[in-house]
mmCIF file of C-alpha atoms in Angstrom:
data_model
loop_
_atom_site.group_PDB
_atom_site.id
_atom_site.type_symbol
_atom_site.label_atom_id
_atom_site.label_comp_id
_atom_site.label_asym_id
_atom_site.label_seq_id
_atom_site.Cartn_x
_atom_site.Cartn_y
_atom_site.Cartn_z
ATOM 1 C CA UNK G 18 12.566 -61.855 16.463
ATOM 2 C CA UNK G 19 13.283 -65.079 14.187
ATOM 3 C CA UNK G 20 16.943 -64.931 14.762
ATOM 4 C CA UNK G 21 17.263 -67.398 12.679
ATOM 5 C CA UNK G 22 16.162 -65.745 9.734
ATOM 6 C CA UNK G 23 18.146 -62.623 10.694
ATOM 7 C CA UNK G 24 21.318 -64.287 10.710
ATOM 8 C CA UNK G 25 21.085 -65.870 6.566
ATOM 9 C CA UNK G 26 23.015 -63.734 4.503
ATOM 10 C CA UNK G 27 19.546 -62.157 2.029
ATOM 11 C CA UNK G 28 22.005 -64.366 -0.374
ATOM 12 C CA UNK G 29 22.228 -67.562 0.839
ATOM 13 C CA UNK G 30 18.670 -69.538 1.008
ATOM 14 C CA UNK G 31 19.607 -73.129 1.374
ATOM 15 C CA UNK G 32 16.351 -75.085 0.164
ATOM 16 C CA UNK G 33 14.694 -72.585 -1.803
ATOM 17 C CA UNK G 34 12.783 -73.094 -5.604
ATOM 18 C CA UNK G 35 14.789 -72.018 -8.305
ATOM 19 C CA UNK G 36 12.061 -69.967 -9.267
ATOM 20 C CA UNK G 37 11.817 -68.320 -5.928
ATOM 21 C CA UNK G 38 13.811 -65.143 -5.423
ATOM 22 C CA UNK G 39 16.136 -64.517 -2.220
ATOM 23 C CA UNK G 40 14.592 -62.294 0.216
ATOM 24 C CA UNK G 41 16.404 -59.217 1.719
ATOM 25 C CA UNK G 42 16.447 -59.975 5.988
ATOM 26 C CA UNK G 43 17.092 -56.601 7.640
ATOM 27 C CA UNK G 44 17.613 -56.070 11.424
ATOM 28 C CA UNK G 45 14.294 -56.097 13.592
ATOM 29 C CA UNK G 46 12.792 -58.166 10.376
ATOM 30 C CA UNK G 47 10.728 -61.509 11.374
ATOM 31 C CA UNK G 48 10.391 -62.993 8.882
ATOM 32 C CA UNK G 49 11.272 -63.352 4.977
ATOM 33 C CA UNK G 50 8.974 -65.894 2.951
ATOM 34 C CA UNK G 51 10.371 -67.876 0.022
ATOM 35 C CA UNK G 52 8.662 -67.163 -2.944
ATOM 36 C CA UNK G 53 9.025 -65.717 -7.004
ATOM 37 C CA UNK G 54 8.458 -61.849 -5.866
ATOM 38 C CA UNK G 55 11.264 -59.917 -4.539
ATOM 39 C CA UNK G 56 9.971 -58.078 -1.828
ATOM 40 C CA UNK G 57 13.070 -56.002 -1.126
ATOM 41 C CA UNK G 58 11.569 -52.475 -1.112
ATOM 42 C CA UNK G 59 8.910 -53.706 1.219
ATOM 43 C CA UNK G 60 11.488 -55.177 3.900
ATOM 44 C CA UNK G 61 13.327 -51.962 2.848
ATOM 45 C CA UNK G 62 10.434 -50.123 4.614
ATOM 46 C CA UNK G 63 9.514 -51.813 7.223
ATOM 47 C CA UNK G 64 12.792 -51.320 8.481
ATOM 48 C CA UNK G 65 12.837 -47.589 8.098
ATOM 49 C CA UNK G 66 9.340 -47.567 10.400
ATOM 50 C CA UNK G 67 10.735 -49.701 12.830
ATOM 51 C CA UNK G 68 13.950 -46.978 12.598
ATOM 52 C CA UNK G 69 11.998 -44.098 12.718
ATOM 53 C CA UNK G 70 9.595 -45.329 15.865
ATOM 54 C CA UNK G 71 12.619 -45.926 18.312
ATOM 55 C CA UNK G 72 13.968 -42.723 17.156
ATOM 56 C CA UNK G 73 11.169 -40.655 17.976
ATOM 57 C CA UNK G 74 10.411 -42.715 21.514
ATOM 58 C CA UNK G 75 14.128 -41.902 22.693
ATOM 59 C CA UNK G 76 13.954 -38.162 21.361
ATOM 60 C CA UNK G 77 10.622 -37.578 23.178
ATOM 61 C CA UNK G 78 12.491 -38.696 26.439
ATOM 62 C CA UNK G 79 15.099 -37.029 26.352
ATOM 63 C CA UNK G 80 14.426 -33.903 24.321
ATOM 64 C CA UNK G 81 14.826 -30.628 26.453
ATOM 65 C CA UNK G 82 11.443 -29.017 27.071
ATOM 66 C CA UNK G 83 12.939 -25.728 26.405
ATOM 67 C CA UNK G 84 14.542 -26.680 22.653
ATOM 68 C CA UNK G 85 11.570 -25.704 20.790
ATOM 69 C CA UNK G 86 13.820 -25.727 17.760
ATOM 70 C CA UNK G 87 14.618 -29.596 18.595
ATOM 71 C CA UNK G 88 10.633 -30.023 19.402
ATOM 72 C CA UNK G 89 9.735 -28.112 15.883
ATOM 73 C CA UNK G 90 12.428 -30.175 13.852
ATOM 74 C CA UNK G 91 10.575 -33.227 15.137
ATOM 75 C CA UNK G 92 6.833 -32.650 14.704
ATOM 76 C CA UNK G 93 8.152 -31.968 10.988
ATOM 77 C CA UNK G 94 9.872 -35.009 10.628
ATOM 78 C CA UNK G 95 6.674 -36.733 12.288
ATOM 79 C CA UNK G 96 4.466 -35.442 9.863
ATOM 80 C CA UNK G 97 6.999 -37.087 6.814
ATOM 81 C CA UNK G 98 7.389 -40.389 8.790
ATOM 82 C CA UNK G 99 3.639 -40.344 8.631
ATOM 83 C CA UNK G 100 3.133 -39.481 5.723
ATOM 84 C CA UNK G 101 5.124 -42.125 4.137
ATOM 85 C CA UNK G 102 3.692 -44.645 6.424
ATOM 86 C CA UNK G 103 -0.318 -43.657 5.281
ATOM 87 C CA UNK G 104 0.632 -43.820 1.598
ATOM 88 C CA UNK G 105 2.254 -47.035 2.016
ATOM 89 C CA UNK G 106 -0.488 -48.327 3.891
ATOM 90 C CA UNK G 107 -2.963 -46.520 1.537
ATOM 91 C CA UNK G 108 -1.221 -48.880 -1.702
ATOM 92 C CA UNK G 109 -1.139 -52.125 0.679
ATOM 93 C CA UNK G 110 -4.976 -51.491 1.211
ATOM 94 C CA UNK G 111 -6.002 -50.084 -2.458
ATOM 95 C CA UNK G 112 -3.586 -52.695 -4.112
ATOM 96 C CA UNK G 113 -2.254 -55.804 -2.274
ATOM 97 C CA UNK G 114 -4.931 -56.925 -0.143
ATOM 98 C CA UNK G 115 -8.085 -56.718 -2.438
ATOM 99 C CA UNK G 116 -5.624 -58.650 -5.609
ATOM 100 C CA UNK G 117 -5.000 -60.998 -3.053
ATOM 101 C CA UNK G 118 -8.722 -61.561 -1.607
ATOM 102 C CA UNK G 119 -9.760 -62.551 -4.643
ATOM 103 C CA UNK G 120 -7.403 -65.088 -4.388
ATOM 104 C CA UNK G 121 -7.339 -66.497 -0.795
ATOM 105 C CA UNK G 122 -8.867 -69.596 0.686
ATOM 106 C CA UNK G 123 -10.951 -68.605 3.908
ATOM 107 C CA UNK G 124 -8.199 -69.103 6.329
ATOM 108 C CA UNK G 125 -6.143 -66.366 4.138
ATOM 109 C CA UNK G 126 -8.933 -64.182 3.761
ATOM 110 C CA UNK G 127 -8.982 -64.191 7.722
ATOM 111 C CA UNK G 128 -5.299 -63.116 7.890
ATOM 112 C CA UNK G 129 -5.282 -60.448 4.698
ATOM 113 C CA UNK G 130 -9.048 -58.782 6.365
ATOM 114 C CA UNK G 131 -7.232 -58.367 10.101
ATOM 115 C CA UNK G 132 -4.145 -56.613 7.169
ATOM 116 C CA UNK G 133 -6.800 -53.981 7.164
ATOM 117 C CA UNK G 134 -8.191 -53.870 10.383
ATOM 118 C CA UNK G 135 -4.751 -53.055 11.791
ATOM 119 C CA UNK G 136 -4.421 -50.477 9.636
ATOM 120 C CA UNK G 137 -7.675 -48.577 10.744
ATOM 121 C CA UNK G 138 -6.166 -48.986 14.475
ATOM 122 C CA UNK G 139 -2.872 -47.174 13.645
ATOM 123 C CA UNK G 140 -4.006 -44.212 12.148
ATOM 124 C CA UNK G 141 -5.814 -42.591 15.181
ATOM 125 C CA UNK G 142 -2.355 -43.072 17.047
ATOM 126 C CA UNK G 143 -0.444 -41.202 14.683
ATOM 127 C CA UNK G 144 -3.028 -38.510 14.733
ATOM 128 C CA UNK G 145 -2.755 -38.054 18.516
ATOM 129 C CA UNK G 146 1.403 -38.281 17.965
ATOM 130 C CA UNK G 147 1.088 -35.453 15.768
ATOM 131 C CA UNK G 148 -0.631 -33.402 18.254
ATOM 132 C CA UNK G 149 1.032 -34.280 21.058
ATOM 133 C CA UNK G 150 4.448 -33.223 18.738
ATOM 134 C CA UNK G 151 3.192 -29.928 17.706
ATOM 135 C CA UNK G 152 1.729 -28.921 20.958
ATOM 136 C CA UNK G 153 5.941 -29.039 22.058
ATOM 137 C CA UNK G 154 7.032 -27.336 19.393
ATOM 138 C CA UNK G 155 5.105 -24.624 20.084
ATOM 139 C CA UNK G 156 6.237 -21.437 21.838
ATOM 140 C CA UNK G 157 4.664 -21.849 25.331
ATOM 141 C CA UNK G 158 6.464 -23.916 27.759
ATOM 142 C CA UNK G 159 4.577 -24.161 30.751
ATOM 143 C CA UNK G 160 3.838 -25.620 34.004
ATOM 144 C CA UNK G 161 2.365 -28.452 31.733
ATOM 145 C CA UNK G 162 4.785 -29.407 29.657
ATOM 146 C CA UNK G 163 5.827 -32.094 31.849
ATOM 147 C CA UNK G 164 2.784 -33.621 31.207
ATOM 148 C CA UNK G 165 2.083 -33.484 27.738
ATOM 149 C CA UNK G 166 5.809 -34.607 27.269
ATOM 150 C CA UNK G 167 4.463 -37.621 29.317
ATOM 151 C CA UNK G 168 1.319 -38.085 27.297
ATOM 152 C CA UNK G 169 3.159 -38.306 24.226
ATOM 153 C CA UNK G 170 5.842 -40.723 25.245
ATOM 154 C CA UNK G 171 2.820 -43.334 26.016
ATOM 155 C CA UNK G 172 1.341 -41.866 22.389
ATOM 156 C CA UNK G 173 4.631 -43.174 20.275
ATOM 157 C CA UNK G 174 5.403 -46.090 22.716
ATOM 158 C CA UNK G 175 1.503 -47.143 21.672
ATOM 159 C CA UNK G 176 2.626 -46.488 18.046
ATOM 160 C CA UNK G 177 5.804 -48.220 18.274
ATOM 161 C CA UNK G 178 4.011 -51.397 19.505
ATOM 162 C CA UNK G 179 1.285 -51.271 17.683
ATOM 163 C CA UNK G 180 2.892 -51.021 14.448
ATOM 164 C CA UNK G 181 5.528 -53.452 15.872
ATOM 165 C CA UNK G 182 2.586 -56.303 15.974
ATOM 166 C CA UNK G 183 1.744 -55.260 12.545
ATOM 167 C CA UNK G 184 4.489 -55.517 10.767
ATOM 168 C CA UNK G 185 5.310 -58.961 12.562
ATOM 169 C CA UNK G 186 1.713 -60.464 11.351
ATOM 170 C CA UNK G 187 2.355 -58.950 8.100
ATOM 171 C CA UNK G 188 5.801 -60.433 7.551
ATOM 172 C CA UNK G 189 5.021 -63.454 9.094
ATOM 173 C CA UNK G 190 1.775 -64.535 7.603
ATOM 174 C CA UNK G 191 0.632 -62.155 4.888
ATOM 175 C CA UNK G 192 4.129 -62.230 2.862
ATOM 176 C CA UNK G 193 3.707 -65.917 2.753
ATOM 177 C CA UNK G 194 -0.339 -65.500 1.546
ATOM 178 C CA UNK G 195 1.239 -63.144 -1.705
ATOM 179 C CA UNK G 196 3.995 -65.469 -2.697
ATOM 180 C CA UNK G 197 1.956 -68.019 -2.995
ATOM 181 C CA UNK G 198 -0.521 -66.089 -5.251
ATOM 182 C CA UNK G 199 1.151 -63.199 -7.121
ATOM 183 C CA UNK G 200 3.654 -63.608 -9.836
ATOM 184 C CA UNK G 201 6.348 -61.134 -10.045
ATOM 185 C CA UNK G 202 4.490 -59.497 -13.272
ATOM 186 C CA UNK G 203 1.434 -59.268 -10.922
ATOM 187 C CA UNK G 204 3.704 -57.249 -8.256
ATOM 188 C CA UNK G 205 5.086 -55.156 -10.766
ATOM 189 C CA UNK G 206 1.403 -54.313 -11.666
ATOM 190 C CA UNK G 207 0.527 -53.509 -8.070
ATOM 191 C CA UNK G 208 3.650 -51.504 -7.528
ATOM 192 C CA UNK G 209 2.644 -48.962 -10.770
ATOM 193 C CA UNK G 210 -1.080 -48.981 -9.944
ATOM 194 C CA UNK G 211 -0.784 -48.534 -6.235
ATOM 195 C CA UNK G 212 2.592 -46.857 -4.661
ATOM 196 C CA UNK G 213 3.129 -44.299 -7.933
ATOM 197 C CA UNK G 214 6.569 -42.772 -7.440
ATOM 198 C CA UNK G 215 6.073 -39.591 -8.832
ATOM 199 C CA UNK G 216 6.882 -37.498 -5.750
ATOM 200 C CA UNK G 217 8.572 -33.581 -6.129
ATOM 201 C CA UNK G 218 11.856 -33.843 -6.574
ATOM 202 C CA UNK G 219 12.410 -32.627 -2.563
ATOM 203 C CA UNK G 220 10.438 -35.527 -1.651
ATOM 204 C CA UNK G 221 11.874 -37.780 -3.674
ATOM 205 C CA UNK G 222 15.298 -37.056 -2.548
ATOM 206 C CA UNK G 223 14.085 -37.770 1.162
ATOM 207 C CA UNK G 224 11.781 -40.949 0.407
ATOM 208 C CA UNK G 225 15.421 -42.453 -1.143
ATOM 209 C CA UNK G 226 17.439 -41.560 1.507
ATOM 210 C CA UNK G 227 15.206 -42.506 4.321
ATOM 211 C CA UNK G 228 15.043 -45.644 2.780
ATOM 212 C CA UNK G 229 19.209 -46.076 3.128
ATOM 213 C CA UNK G 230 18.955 -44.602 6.185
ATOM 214 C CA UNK G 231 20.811 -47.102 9.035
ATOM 215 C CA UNK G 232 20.129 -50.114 6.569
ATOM 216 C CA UNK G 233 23.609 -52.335 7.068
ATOM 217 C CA UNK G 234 26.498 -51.471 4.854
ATOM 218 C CA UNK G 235 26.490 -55.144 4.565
ATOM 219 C CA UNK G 236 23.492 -55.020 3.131
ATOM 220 C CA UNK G 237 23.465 -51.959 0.700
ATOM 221 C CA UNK G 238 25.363 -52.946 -2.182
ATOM 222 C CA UNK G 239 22.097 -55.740 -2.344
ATOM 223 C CA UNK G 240 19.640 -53.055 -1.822
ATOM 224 C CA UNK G 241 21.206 -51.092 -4.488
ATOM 225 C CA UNK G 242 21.369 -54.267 -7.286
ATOM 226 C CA UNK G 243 17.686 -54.730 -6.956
ATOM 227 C CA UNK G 244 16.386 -51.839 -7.404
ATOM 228 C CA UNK G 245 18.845 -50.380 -9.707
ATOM 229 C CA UNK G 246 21.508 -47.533 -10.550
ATOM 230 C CA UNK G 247 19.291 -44.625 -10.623
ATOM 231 C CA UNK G 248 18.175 -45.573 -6.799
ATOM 232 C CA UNK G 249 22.186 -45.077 -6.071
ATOM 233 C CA UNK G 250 22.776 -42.186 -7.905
ATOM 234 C CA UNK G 251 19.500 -40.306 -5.922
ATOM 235 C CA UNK G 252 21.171 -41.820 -2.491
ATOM 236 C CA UNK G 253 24.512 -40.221 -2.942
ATOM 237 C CA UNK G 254 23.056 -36.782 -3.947
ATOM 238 C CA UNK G 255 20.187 -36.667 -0.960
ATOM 239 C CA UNK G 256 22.262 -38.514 2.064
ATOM 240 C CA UNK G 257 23.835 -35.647 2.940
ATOM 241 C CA UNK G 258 21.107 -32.909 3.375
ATOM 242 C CA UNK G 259 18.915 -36.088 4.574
ATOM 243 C CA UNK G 260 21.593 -36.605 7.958
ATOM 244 C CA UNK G 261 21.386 -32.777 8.684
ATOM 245 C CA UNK G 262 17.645 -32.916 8.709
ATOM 246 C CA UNK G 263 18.480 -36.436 11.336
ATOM 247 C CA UNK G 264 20.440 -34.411 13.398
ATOM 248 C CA UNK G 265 18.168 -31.239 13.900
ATOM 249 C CA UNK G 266 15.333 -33.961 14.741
ATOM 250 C CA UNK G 267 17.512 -36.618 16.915
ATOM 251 C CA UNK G 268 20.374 -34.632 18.199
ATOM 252 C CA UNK G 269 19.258 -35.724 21.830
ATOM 253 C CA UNK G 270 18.828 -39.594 20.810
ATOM 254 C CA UNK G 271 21.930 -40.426 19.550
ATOM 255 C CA UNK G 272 22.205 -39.607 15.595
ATOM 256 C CA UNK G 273 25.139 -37.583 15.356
#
């Protein structure tokens, strides 16, 4: 971790342009590049993967075998951690990368192509997570449970690391790449085209609150002045129902 850039307040950027906007630094974050596009709801998420990931490697430890309510709870919330994660990755690949490949000089290109190479790697291991979860929530519990409880632990510990590396490379080097190359109308643009937000109302209830979820109080009053009032307003009615759902799903790792 750059504890360095962990420890500046997300308000307090000594040296930075005027025209550059202060970035949001959230726990587990590497890195926060200087630049005109405010790239809050991005650190915003990678900080809810990183969440999630530990979650789900200390629940699949110590989860009972016998809970299958526990074991169902959590190949459901699985499948909405992944989901979030493809259609993010989905926009990033559809929308950022290619605006920004037209862009890049060849040693970006390098760095925005491996963007997308990543990608392609994580998606098989959140396949075989998914399995491995729903083969535990089902109702046998066997003489082999042991084992696929095993297999499954090395499945989200790949995940975890995997998408660990990622986000690291991303923050580190392909944050930098789109400051220097979009404008924040050109975000804006990406943002409508490419992550839509025109989710159910359910959904959108959760994708707000598992946003806020664990992000520092210190640190939510800022969230909540970037992205604006109706953001809030959607927090405070889905947090509640949002922690019950955390509970059923991480009872045995610590979210109480």
């Amino acid at each position: 971790m750059n504890t360095d850039s962990h420890t500046r307040s997300s308000t307090t950027r000594p040296n930075a342009s005027p025209a550059h906007r202060p970035q949001l630094v959230l726990p587990g974050q590497t890195a926060a590049p200087d630049g005109p596009v405010d790239m809050v709801m991005m650190y915003v998420m990678h900080h809810g993967f990183r969440r999630d990931l530990q979650r789900f490697a200390v629940a699949t430890e110590a989860t009972p075998l016998d809970d299958v309510a526990t074991w169902r709870a959590l190949h459901a919330r699985w499948e909405r951690f992944a989901g979030v994660l493809h259609h993010h990755h989905s926009g990033e690949d559809a929308g950022i990368w290619p605006f920004l490949l037209e862009r890049a000089d060849e040693q970006e290109r390098s760095t925005l192509l491996a963007m997308e190479e990543e990608h392609s790697h994580i998606d098989p291991l959140l396949r075989g997570c998914a399995e491995g979860f729903a083969e535990l929530a089902g109702d046998r519990v066997g003489l082999d449970a042991e084992d696929a409880r095993a297999a499954l632990q090395v499945r989200v510990a790949a995940t975890r690391d995997a998408l660990g590396r990622h986000l690291r490379h991303e923050e580190t080097e392909a944050m930098a790449i789109l400051q220097r190359h979009m404008t924040p109308a050109d975000w804006e643009h990406v943002e409508k085209e490419h992550f839509p937000r025109n989710e159910a109302p359910f959904s959108l209830f959760f994708m707000v609150a598992w946003c806020m979820e664990s992000v520092p109080a210190s640190e939510v009053a800022e969230v909540f002045a970037r992205v604006g009032r109706p953001f809030m307003v959607l927090w405070l009615l889905a947090r509640r129902g949002f922690r019950r759902g955390e509970r059923r799903a991480f009872r045995y790792a610590g979210v109480a």
